């Protein structure tokens, strides 16, 4: 079975500063990995995914994530936070027809 | 292109009343379909998934049931709602055999009073 750990349930960043959201996974094989974003009372939107191609994955809205097998990590970054980035972010690991989600990071952007 | 619909968008129901939430997908055939629930502060919980018409897998024993009467329709039901059924219900779909990516609907906010 796979599991995903997201530390720092709440993250505050100042507008214009970098964003770093950490994700670690546990799996018996190299899983597919995903980051989703959820704005209040909305569904989840796919930001980016890793599926065993390039380890540095670029997504929408300037986000990117790097797969590091040795660290079992898939951290999400963005160089400069924008007010519209305020949302909840979920990391997920795929396998066996389903996704295992982390508990999410609630991101607050301070003007 | 594919789209996914959920309705209603919001619902307020009394304890003990029945429930029916509907999810439909357009633009794809034979999708895998999923129901999730988000309760306050508890992340995403997979409730049911389906790989085809009439095929339902239940992930967590509970007060809810699911059905898939048509290829692109997935229904979440309850005979008698509990207070603990309140939450945000999300439907998702995936193209079988093409990876694990799931695409989510807009969700239904259910409040049980």
Coordinates of C-alpha atoms in Angstrom, one line a residue:
Chain A
X1 CA 0.0 0.0 0.0
X2 CA 1.1 3.5 -0.7
X3 CA 1.1 6.5 1.6
X4 CA 1.8 10.2 1.3
X5 CA 3.0 12.6 4.0
X6 CA 2.6 16.3 3.8
X7 CA 4.0 18.2 6.7
X8 CA 3.1 21.8 7.6
X9 CA -0.7 21.7 7.3
X10 CA -0.7 25.5 7.2
X11 CA 1.9 27.5 5.2
X12 CA 2.1 31.3 5.1
X13 CA 4.2 33.0 2.4
X14 CA 4.6 36.7 1.5
X15 CA 3.6 37.7 -2.0
X16 CA 6.6 37.6 -4.3
X17 CA 8.6 35.1 -2.1
X18 CA 9.2 31.5 -3.0
X19 CA 6.8 28.7 -2.1
X20 CA 7.9 25.3 -1.0
X21 CA 5.5 22.5 -0.1
X22 CA 7.0 19.2 0.9
X23 CA 5.7 15.7 0.0
X24 CA 7.2 12.4 0.9
X25 CA 5.8 9.1 -0.3
X26 CA 6.0 5.5 0.8
X27 CA 5.7 2.8 -1.9
X28 CA 7.1 -0.6 -2.8
X29 CA 7.8 0.6 -6.3
X30 CA 8.2 3.9 -8.1
X31 CA 4.7 5.3 -8.2
X32 CA 3.2 8.0 -10.3
X33 CA 3.1 11.2 -8.3
X34 CA 0.7 14.2 -8.5
X35 CA 0.1 17.7 -7.1
X36 CA -3.4 19.0 -7.1
X37 CA -4.7 22.4 -6.1
X38 CA -8.1 23.1 -4.5
X39 CA -9.7 26.6 -4.2
X40 CA -12.5 27.0 -1.6
X41 CA -15.6 25.0 -2.5
X42 CA -14.1 23.9 -5.8
X43 CA -12.9 20.5 -7.1
X44 CA -9.3 19.5 -7.4
X45 CA -7.3 20.8 -10.3
X46 CA -4.3 18.9 -11.6
X47 CA -1.1 21.1 -11.2
X48 CA 1.5 18.6 -12.4
X49 CA 2.3 14.9 -12.5
X50 CA 5.4 12.6 -12.6
X51 CA 5.2 9.4 -14.5
X52 CA 8.8 8.1 -14.7
X53 CA 10.0 10.5 -17.4
X54 CA 11.9 13.6 -16.5
X55 CA 12.5 14.0 -12.7
X56 CA 11.9 17.8 -12.8
X57 CA 8.3 18.4 -13.8
X58 CA 6.8 21.7 -14.8
X59 CA 3.1 22.4 -14.2
X60 CA 0.6 25.1 -14.6
X61 CA 0.8 28.6 -13.0
X62 CA 4.6 28.5 -12.7
X63 CA 4.7 25.5 -10.3
X64 CA 7.3 22.7 -10.6
X65 CA 8.2 19.6 -8.6
X66 CA 11.2 17.4 -8.5
X67 CA 11.1 13.7 -8.0
X68 CA 14.0 12.4 -5.8
X69 CA 13.9 8.6 -5.5
X70 CA 16.7 8.5 -2.9
X71 CA 14.7 10.9 -0.6
X72 CA 11.3 9.5 -1.6
X73 CA 10.2 13.1 -2.1
X74 CA 8.2 15.1 -4.6
X75 CA 8.3 18.7 -3.3
X76 CA 6.4 21.4 -5.0
X77 CA 8.0 24.9 -5.6
X78 CA 7.2 28.2 -7.2
X79 CA 9.8 31.0 -7.4
X80 CA 7.4 33.9 -6.6
X81 CA 4.0 33.6 -4.8
X82 CA 1.0 35.4 -6.2
X83 CA -2.2 36.2 -4.3
X84 CA -4.1 33.8 -6.5
X85 CA -1.9 30.9 -5.2
X86 CA -3.8 31.0 -1.9
X87 CA -5.5 27.5 -1.8
X88 CA -5.1 24.0 -0.5
X89 CA -2.6 21.7 -2.2
X90 CA -2.6 18.0 -2.2
X91 CA 0.1 15.5 -3.1
X92 CA -0.9 12.1 -4.3
X93 CA 0.7 8.8 -5.2
X94 CA -0.9 6.6 -7.9
X95 CA -1.2 2.8 -8.2
X96 CA -3.6 -0.1 -8.3
X97 CA -6.4 2.1 -10.0
X98 CA -6.5 4.6 -7.2
X99 CA -4.7 7.6 -5.6
X100 CA -3.4 7.9 -2.1
X101 CA -3.6 11.5 -0.9
X102 CA -1.7 13.4 1.7
X103 CA -3.6 15.6 4.2
X104 CA -3.0 18.8 2.3
X105 CA -1.2 22.1 2.8
X106 CA -3.4 25.2 3.3
X107 CA -1.4 28.1 1.7
X108 CA -2.0 31.7 2.8
X109 CA -0.4 34.5 0.8
X110 CA 0.3 37.6 2.7
X111 CA 0.2 40.9 0.7
Chain B
X1 CA -12.9 17.3 -24.6
X2 CA -14.0 15.6 -21.5
X3 CA -16.1 17.3 -18.8
X4 CA -17.5 16.1 -15.5
X5 CA -20.7 17.3 -13.8
X6 CA -22.0 17.0 -10.3
X7 CA -25.3 18.0 -8.9
X8 CA -26.6 19.5 -6.8
X9 CA -23.9 21.9 -6.0
X10 CA -25.1 22.4 -2.5
X11 CA -27.6 20.5 -0.3
X12 CA -29.0 20.9 3.2
X13 CA -30.8 17.8 4.5
X14 CA -32.2 16.8 7.9
X15 CA -30.9 13.8 9.8
X16 CA -32.7 10.6 8.7
X17 CA -33.6 11.8 5.2
X18 CA -32.4 10.0 2.0
X19 CA -29.7 11.2 -0.3
X20 CA -28.9 11.0 -3.9
X21 CA -25.9 12.7 -5.5
X22 CA -25.2 12.4 -9.2
X23 CA -22.1 12.5 -11.3
X24 CA -21.9 12.3 -15.0
X25 CA -18.9 12.4 -17.4
X26 CA -19.0 13.5 -21.0
X27 CA -16.5 12.9 -23.8
X28 CA -15.1 9.6 -22.8
X29 CA -16.1 5.9 -22.7
X30 CA -15.8 3.3 -20.0
X31 CA -14.1 5.6 -17.5
X32 CA -13.1 4.5 -14.0
X33 CA -15.3 6.6 -11.6
X34 CA -14.6 7.6 -8.0
X35 CA -16.5 9.1 -5.0
X36 CA -14.5 11.0 -2.4
X37 CA -15.5 12.8 0.7
X38 CA -13.8 15.8 2.4
X39 CA -14.8 16.4 6.0
X40 CA -13.5 19.4 7.7
X41 CA -9.9 19.0 8.5
X42 CA -9.8 15.4 7.4
X43 CA -8.4 15.4 3.8
X44 CA -9.8 13.3 1.0
X45 CA -11.4 9.9 1.8
X46 CA -12.1 7.5 -1.0
X47 CA -15.6 6.1 -0.6
X48 CA -16.3 4.1 -3.7
X49 CA -14.8 3.4 -7.1
X50 CA -16.2 1.7 -10.2
X51 CA -14.4 0.1 -13.3
X52 CA -17.6 -0.5 -15.2
X53 CA -21.4 -0.6 -15.2
X54 CA -22.7 -2.3 -12.1
X55 CA -19.2 -2.8 -10.7
X56 CA -18.7 -1.0 -7.4
X57 CA -15.9 -1.3 -4.9
X58 CA -16.5 0.0 -1.4
X59 CA -13.4 1.4 0.4
X60 CA -14.9 2.2 3.8
X61 CA -18.0 0.6 5.5
X62 CA -20.5 3.3 6.2
X63 CA -23.9 4.7 5.8
X64 CA -23.6 5.3 2.0
X65 CA -23.9 3.3 -1.1
X66 CA -23.0 3.8 -4.8
X67 CA -24.4 2.7 -8.1
X68 CA -23.4 2.9 -11.7
X69 CA -26.5 2.4 -13.8
X70 CA -24.9 3.8 -17.0
X71 CA -21.4 3.9 -18.4
X72 CA -20.8 7.6 -17.6
X73 CA -23.1 8.0 -14.6
X74 CA -22.2 7.4 -10.9
X75 CA -24.7 7.9 -8.1
X76 CA -24.0 8.2 -4.4
X77 CA -26.9 7.4 -2.1
X78 CA -28.0 7.0 1.5
X79 CA -31.3 5.8 2.9
X80 CA -30.9 7.7 6.2
X81 CA -28.4 10.5 6.6
X82 CA -26.3 11.0 9.7
X83 CA -24.8 14.2 11.0
X84 CA -21.4 12.7 10.3
X85 CA -22.3 12.5 6.5
X86 CA -21.8 16.2 6.2
X87 CA -18.9 17.2 4.0
X88 CA -17.8 18.0 0.5
X89 CA -18.4 15.2 -2.0
X90 CA -16.2 14.9 -5.0
X91 CA -16.6 12.7 -8.0
X92 CA -13.5 11.9 -10.2
X93 CA -12.9 10.0 -13.4
X94 CA -9.9 8.3 -15.0
X95 CA -9.2 6.7 -18.4
X96 CA -8.6 3.1 -17.7
X97 CA -5.2 1.8 -18.8
X98 CA -3.6 5.2 -19.4
X99 CA -2.1 5.9 -16.0
X100 CA -3.3 7.0 -12.7
X101 CA -4.4 10.6 -13.4
X102 CA -7.8 11.4 -12.0
X103 CA -9.9 14.4 -13.0
X104 CA -12.3 15.9 -10.5
X105 CA -15.7 17.4 -10.7
X106 CA -16.8 20.6 -9.0
X107 CA -18.1 18.9 -5.9
X108 CA -21.3 18.9 -3.8
X109 CA -21.4 20.6 -0.4
X110 CA -23.7 18.5 1.9
X111 CA -24.9 19.8 5.2
X112 CA -26.9 17.4 7.4
X113 CA -28.8 19.2 10.3

